[in-house]
Short mmCIF file of C-alpha atoms and ligand atoms in Angstrom, two decimals:
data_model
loop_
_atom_site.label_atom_id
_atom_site.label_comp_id
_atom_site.label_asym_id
_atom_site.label_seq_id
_atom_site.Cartn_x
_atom_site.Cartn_y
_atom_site.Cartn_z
CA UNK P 1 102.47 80.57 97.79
CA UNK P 2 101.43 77.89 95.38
CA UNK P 3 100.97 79.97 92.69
CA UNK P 4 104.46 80.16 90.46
CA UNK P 5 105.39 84.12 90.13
CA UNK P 6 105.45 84.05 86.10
CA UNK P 7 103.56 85.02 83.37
CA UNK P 8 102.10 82.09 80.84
CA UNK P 9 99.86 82.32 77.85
CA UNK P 10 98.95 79.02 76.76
CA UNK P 11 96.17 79.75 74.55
CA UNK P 12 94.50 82.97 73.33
CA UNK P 13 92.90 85.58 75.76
CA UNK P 14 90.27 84.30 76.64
CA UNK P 15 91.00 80.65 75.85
CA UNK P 16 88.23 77.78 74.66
CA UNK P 17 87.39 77.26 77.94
CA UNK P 18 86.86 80.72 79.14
CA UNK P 19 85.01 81.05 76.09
CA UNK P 20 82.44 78.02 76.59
CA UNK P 21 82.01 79.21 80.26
CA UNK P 22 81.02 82.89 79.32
CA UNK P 23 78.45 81.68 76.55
CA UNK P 24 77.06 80.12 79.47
CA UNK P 25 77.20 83.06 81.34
CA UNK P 26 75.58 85.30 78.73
CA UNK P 27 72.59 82.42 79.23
CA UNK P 28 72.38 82.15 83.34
CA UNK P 29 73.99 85.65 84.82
CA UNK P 30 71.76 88.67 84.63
CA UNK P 31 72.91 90.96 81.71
CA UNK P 32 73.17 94.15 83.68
CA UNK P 33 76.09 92.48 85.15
CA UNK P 34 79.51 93.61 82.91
CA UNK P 35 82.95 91.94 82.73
CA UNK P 36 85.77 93.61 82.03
CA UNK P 37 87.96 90.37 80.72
CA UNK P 38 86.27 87.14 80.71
CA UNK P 39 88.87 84.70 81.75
CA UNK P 40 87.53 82.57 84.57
CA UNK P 41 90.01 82.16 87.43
CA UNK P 42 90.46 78.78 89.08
CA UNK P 43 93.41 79.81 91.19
CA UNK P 44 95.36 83.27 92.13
CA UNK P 45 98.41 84.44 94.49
CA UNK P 46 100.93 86.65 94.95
CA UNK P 47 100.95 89.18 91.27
CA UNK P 48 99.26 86.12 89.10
CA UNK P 49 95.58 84.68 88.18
CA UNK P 50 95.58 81.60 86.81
CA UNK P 51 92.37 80.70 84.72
CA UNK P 52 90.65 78.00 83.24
CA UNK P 53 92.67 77.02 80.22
CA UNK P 54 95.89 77.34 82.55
CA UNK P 55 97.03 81.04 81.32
CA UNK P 56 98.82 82.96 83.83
CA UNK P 57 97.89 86.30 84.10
CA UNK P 58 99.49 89.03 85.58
CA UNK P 59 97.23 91.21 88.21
CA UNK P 60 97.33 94.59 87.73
CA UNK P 61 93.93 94.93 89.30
CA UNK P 62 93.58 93.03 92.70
CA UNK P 63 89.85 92.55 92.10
CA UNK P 64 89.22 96.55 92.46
CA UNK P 65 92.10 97.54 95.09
CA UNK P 66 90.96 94.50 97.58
CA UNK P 67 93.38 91.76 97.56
CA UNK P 68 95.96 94.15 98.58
CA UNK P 69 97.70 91.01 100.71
CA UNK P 70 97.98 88.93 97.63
CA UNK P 71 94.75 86.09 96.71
CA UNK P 72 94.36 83.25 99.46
CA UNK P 73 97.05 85.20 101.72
CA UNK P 74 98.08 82.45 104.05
CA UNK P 75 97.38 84.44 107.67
CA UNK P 76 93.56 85.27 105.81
CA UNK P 77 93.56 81.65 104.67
CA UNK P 78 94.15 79.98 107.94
CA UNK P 79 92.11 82.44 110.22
CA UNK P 80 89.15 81.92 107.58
CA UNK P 81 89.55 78.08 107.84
CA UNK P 82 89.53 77.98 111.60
CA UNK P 83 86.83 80.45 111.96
CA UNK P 84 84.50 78.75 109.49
CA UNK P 85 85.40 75.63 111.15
CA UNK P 86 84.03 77.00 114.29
CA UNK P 87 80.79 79.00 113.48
CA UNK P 88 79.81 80.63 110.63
CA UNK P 89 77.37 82.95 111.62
CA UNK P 90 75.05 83.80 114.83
CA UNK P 91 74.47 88.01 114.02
CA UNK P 92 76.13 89.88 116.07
CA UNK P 93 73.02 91.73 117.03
CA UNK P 94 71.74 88.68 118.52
CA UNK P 95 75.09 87.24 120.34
CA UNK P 96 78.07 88.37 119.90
CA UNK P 97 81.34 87.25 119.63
CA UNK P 98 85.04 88.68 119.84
CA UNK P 99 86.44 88.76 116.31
CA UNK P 100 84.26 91.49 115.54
CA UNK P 101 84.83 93.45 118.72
CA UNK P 102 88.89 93.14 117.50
CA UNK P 103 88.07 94.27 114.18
CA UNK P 104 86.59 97.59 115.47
CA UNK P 105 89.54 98.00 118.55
CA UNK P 106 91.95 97.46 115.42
CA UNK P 107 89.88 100.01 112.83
CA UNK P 108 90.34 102.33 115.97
CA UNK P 109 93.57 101.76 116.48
CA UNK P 110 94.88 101.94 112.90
CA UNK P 111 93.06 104.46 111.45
CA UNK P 112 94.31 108.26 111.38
CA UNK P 113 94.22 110.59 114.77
CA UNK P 114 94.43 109.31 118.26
CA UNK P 115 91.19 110.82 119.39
CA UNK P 116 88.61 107.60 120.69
CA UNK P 117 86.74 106.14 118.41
CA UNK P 118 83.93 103.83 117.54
CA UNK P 119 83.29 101.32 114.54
CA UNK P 120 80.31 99.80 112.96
CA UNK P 121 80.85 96.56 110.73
CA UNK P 122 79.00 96.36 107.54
CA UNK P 123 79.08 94.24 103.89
CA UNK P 124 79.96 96.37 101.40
CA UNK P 125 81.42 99.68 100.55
CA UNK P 126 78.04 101.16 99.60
CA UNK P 127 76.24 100.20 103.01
CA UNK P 128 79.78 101.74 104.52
CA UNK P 129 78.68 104.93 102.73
CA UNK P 130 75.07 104.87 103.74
CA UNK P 131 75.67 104.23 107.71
CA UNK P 132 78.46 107.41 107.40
CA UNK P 133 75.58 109.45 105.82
CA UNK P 134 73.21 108.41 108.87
CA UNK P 135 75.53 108.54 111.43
CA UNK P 136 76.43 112.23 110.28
CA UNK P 137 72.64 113.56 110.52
CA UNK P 138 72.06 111.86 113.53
CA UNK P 139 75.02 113.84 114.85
CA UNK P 140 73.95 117.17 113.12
CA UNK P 141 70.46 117.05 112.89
CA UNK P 142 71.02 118.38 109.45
CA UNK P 143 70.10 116.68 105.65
CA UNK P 144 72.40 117.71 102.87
CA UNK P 145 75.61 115.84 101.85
CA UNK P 146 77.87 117.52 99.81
CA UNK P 147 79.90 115.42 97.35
CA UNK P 148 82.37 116.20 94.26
CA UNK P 149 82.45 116.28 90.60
CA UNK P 150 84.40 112.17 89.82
CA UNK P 151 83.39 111.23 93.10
CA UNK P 152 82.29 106.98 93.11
CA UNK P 153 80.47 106.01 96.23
CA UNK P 154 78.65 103.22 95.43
CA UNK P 155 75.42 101.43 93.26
CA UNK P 156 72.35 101.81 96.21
CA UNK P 157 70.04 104.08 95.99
CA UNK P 158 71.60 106.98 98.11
CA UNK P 159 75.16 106.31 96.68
CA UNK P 160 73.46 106.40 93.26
CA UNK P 161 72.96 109.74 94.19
CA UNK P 162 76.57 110.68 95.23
CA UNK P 163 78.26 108.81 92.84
CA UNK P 164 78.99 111.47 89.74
CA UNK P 165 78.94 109.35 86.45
CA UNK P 166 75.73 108.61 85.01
CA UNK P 167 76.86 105.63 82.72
CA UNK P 168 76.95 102.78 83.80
CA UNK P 169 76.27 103.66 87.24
CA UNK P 170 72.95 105.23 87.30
CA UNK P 171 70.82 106.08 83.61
CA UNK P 172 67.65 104.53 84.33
CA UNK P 173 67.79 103.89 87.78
CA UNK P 174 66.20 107.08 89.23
CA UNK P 175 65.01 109.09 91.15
CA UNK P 176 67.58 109.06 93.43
CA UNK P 177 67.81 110.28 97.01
CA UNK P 178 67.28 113.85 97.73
CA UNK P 179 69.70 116.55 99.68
CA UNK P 180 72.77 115.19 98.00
CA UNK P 181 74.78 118.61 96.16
CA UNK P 182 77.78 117.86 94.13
CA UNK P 183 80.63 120.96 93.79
CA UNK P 184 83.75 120.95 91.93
CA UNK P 185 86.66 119.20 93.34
CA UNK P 186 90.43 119.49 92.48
CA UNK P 187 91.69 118.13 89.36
CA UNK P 188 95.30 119.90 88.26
CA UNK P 189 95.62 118.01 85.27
CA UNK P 190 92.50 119.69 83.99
CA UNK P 191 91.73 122.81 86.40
CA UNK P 192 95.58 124.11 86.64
CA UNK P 193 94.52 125.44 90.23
CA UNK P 194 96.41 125.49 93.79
CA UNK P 195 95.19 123.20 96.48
CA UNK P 196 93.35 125.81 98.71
CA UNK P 197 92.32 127.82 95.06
CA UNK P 198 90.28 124.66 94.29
CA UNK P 199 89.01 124.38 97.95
CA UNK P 200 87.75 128.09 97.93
CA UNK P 201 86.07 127.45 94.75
CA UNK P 202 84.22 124.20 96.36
CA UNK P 203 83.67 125.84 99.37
CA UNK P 204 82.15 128.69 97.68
CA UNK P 205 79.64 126.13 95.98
CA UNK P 206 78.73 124.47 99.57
CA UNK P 207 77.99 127.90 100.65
CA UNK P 208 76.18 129.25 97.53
CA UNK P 209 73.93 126.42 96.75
CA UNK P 210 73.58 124.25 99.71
CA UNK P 211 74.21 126.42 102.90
CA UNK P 212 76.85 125.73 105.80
CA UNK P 213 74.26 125.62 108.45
CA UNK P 214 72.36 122.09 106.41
CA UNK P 215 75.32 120.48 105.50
CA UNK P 216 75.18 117.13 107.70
CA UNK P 217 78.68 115.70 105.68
CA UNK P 218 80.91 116.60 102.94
CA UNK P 219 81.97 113.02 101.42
CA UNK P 220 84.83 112.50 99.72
CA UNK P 221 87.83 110.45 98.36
CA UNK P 222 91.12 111.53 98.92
CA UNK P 223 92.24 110.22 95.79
CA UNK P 224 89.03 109.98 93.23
CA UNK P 225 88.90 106.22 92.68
CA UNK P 226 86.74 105.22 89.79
CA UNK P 227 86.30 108.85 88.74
CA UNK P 228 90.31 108.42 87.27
CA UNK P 229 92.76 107.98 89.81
CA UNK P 230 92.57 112.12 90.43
CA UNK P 231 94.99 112.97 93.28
CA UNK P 232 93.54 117.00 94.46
CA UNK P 233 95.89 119.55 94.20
CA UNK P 234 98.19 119.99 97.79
CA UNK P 235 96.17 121.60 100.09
CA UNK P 236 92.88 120.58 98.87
CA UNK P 237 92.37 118.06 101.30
CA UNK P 238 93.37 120.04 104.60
CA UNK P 239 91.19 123.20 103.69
CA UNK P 240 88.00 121.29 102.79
CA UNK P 241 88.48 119.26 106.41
CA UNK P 242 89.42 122.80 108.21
CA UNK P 243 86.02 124.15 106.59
CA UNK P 244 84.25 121.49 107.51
CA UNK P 245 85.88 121.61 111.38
CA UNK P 246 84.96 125.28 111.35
CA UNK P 247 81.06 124.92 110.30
CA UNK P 248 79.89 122.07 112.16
CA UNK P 249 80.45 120.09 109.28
CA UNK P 250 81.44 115.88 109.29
CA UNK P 251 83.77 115.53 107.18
CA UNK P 252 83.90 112.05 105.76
CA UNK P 253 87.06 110.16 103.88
CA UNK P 254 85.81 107.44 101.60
CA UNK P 255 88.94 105.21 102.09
CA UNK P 256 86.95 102.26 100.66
CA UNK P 257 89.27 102.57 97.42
CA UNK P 258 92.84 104.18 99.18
CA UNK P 259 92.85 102.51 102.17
CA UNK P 260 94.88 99.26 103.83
CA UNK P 261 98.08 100.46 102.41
CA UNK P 262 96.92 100.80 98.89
CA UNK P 263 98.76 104.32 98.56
CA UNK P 264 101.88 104.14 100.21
CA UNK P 265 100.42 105.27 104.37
CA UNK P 266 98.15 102.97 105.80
CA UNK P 267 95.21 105.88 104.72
CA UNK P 268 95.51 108.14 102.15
CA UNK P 269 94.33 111.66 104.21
CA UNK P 270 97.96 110.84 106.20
CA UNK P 271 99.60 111.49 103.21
CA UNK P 272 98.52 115.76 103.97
CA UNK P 273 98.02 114.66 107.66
CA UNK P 274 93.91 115.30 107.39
CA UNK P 275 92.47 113.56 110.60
CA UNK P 276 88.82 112.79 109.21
CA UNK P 277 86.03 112.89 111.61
CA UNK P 278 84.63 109.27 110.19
CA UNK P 279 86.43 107.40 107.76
CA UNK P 280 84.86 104.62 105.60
CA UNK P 281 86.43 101.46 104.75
CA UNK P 282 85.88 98.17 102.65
CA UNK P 283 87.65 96.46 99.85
CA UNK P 284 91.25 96.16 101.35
CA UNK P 285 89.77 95.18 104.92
CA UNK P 286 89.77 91.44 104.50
CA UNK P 287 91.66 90.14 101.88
CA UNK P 288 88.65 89.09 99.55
CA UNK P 289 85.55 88.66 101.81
CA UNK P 290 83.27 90.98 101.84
CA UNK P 291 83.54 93.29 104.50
CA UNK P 292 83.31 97.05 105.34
CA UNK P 293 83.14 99.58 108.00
CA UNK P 294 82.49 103.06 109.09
CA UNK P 295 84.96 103.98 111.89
CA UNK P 296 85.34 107.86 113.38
CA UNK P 297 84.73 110.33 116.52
CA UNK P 298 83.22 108.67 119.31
CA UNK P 299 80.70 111.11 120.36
CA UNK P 300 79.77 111.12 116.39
CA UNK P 301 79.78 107.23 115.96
CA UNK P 302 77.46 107.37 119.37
CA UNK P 303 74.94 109.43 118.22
CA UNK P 304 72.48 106.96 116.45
CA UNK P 305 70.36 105.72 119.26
CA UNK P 306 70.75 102.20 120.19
CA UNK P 307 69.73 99.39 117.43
CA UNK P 308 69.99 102.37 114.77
CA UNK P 309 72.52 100.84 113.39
CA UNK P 310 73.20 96.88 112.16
CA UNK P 311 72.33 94.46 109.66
CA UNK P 312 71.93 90.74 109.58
CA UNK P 313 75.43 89.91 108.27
CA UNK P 314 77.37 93.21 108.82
CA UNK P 315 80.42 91.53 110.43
CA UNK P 316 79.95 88.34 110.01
CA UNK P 317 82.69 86.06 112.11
CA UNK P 318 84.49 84.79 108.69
CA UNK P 319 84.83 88.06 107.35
CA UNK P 320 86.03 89.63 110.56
CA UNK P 321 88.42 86.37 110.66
CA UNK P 322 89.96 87.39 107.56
CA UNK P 323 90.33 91.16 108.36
CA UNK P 324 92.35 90.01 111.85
CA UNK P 325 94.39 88.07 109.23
CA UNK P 326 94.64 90.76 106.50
CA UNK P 327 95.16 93.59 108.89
CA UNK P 328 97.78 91.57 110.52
CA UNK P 329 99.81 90.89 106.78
CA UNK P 330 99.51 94.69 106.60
CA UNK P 331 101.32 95.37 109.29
CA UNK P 332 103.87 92.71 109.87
CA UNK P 333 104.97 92.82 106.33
CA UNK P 334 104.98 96.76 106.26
CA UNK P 335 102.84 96.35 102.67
CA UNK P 336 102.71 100.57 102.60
CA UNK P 337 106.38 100.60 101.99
CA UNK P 338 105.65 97.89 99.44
CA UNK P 339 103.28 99.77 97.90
CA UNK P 340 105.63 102.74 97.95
CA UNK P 341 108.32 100.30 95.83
CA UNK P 342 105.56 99.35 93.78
CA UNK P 343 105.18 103.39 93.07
CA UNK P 344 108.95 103.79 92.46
CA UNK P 345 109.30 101.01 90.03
CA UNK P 346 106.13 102.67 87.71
CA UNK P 347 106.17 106.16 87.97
CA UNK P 348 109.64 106.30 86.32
CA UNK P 349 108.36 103.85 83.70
CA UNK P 350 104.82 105.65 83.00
CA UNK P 351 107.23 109.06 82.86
CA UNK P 352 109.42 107.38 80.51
CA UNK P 353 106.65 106.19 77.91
CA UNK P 354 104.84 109.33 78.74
CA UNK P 355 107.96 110.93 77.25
CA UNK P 356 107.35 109.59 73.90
CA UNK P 357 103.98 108.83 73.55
CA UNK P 358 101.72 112.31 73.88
CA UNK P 359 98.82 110.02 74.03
CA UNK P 360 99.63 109.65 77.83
CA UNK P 361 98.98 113.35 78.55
CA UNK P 362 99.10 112.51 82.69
CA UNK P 363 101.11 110.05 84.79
CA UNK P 364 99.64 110.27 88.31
CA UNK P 365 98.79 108.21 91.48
CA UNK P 366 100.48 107.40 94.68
CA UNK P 367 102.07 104.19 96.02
CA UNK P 368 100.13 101.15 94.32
CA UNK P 369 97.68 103.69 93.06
CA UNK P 370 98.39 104.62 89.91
CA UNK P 371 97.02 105.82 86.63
CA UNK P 372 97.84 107.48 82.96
CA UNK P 373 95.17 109.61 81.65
CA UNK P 374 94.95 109.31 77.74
CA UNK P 375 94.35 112.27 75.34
CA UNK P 376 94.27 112.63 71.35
CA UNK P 377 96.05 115.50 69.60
CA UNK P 378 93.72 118.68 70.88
CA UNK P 379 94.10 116.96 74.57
CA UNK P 380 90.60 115.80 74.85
CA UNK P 381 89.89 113.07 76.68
CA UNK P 382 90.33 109.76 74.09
CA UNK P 383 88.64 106.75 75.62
CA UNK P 384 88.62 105.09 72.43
CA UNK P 385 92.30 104.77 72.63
CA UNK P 386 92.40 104.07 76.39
CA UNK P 387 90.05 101.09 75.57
CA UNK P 388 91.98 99.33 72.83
CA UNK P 389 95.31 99.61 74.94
CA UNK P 390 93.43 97.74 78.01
CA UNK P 391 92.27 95.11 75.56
CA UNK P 392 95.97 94.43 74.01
CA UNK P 393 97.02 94.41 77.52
CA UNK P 394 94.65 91.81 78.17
CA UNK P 395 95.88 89.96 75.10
CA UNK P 396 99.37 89.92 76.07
CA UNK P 397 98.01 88.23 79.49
CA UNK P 398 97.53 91.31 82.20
CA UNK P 399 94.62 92.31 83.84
CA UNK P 400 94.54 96.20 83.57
CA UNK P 401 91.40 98.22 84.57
CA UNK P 402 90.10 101.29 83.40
CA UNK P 403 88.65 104.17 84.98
CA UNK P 404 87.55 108.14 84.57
CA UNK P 405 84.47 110.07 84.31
CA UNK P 406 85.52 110.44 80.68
CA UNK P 407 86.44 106.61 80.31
CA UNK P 408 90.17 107.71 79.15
CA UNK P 409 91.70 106.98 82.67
CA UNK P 410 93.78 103.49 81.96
CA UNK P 411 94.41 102.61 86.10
CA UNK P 412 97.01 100.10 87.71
CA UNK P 413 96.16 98.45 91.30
CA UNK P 414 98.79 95.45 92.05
CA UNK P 415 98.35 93.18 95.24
CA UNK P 416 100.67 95.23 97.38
CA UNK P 417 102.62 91.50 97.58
CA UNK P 418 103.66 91.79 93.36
CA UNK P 419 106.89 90.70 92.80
CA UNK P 420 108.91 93.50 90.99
CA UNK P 421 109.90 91.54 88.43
CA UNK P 422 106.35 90.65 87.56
CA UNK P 423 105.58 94.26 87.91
CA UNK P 424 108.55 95.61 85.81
CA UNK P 425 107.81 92.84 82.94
CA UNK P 426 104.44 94.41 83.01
CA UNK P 427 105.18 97.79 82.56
CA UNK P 428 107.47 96.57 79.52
CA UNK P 429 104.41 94.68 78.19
CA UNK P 430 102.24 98.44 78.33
CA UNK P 431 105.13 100.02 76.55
CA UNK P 432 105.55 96.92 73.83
CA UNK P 433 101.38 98.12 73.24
CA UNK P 434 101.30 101.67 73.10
CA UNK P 435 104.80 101.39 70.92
CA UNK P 436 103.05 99.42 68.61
CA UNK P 437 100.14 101.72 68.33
N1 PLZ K 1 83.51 104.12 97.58
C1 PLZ K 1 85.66 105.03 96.88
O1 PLZ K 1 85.79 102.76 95.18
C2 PLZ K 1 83.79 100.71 95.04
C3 PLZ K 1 83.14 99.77 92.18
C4 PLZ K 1 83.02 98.72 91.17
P1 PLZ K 1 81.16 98.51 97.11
N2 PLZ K 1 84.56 100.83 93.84
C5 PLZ K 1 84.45 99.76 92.89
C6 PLZ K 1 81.69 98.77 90.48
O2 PLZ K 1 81.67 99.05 89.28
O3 PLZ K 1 80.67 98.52 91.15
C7 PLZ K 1 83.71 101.90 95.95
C8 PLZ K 1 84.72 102.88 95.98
C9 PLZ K 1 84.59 103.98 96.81
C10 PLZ K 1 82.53 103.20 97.58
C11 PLZ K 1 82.60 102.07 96.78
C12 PLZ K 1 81.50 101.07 96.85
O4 PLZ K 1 81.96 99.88 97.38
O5 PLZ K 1 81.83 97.52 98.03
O6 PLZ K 1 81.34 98.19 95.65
O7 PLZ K 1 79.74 98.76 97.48
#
């Protein structure tokens, strides 16, 4: 690792430099395009970014839950130089070659149950999302997908339509794709209900509004990503898949955010042993390039007809390079037990400051997934405050991301590779900001 493990402010956040380079931004990048903390990064590894003006930041956001190896991770650097070295690109619809065949043997392998199973490589989470949606009403012959209140599945046109929150995501950008019903899901910081209470009540939706017999999929996160880092009540999970198992029903986990380790298992459905019938997958794949896949059932996966499925650069050699490499880290270095550390060190710490602060009304995540929810003095939801803490945490040289349907969801995603140190100075650095509120 070349980068040196430490924290570093040399200038203000962001420095002169960052400063000159987003004024050119603000002249060259398409507006619609939002940054969350304008430093620009000219080198990152292990728990640090280092940016233009040579500040040292420390990464509590692993460019949205991807890098979970760690930036430039040396097996994802080398298998990226040798493949690019090689060929960069022929379509695998056209001729093939092996890395992406081992891609999909190790999806199939990795991924929960021990059923057979099939893969299809994509680009990015959202296409993931779509080809799951297909794939399930080719299987079914039915239309409607069933999604949940927070759920986040993406910015094209169909995952407009099952993603929940309207801004940013969506205002403007209608109409959006039809047969898409969203029920309640399980939130017990705000719904005070049981697991299987919360799955009655969404199952009684599905059944109400939409109708077992046209449900093609129920989509959903096991652990509502951008929607706030909302972990369902126990139970939840397991009676929404046994519904789904007894009505025909695919049900589909959206892994793209919990997956590769991120929460403590390799997937996050292990964590209540839920065996999803497809699974999708991106972000934490390949260590940084884009990459994403939809891997499940094989008499499910087989049900588009042949050429159904594809794309021109839907696992393209590089990529699937870098997921051999990334998948590899994963397992070698057993990063879900360091994401479980990762959990032990700031759970205790988010309690603690909790404790004192009652502007942290909820401390909640799992492994490396993990978030505070902040409320004002009646408990509503106070993204105002959530906001100015991630900017002073910014200032004080961390990258902290925020999150919620409500905006009041302040969210922590380390590289699975942070070194607790790093991580436990952080957590002093949040405490040093809310104290000082
Ligand atoms: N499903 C669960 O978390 C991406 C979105 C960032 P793409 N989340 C980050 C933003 O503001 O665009 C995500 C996710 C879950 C699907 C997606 C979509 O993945 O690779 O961004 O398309």
């Amino acid at each position: 690792m070349t980068v040196t493990q430490q924290r570093k402010l040399v200038t203000e956040i962001p420095g002169p430099r960052s400063v000159e380079l987003l004024g050119r931004v603000r002249r060259s990048v398409a507006r619609g395009v939002g940054i969350t903390l304008p430093v620009f990064v000219t080198e990152a590894g292990g728990g640090i970014l280092v940016d233009a003006d040579g500040n040292q930041l420390i990464d509590l956001g692993s460019g949205i839950a991807v890098v979970n190896v760690g930036n430039a991770a040396p097996a994802v650097v080398q298998a990226v130089q040798e493949q690019v070295a090689r060929f960069t690109h022929t379509c695998f619809m056209v001729t093939p070659y092996q890395g992406y065949l081992e891609v999909c043997e190790a999806l199939n392998r990795i991924t929960p149950g021990d059923h057979e199973k099939r893969s299809v490589l994509l680009n990015s989470g959202a296409e993931a999302v779509e080809n799951a949606v297909k794939i399930a009403r080719a299987h079914t012959k039915r239309d409607a997908v069933v999604v949940f209140d927070h759920g986040y599945h993406g910015r094209t046109n169909l995952t407009m339509a099952m993603t929940a929150k309207n801004m940013p995501y969506k205002d403007g950008f209608g109409p959006f794709a039809p047969e898409v019903y969203r029920v309640p899901t399980s939130y017990p910081y705000r719904d005070g209900l049981t697991g299987p209470a919360a799955a009655a009540r969404s199952v009684a939706s599905i059944e109400k509004y939409v109708g077992a017999s046209n449900v093609a999929c129920v989509v959903i996160e096991p652990i509502h990503g951008e929607g706030g880092f909302v972990v369902p009540a126990e139970g939840f999970l397991p009676a929404v898949a046994e519904w789904c198992r007894d009505n025909g029903v695919v049900f589909v986990a959206d892994e793209i955010q919990t997956g590769f380790g991120r929460t403590g298992d390799l997937f996050a459905c292990t964590h209540e042993g839920v065996v999803p019938d497809l699974i999708t997958l991106a972000k934490g794949i390949a260590g940084g390039l884009p990459l994403a896949a939809v891997t499940g059932r094989a008499e499910i996966m087989d049900a588009p007809h042949v050429s159904g499925l594809g794309g021109t650069y839907g696992g393209n050699p590089v990529a699937c390079a870098a997921a051999l490499g990334a998948i590899a880290t994963i397992e070698t270095e057993d990063l879900p037990a360091r994401a479980r550390d990762i959990g032990d060190i700031m759970l205790p710490a988010l309690r603690e400051l909790a404790a004192r602060h009652p502007v942290i009304g909820d401390v909640r995540g799992r492994g490396a997934m993990i978030a505070i929810e902040l409320v004002d003095e009646s408990g509503a939801p106070d993204a105002v405050a959530t906001s100015a803490i991630a900017k002073a945490c910014h200032a004080e040289g961390m990258v902290v991301l925020t999150a919620g349907t409500d905006g009041n969801v302040l969210r922590f995603l380390p590289p699975l590779v942070m070194p607790p140190d790093l991580l436990r100075e952080a957590m002093g650095l949040l405490a040093k900001v809310i104290d000082a509120r």
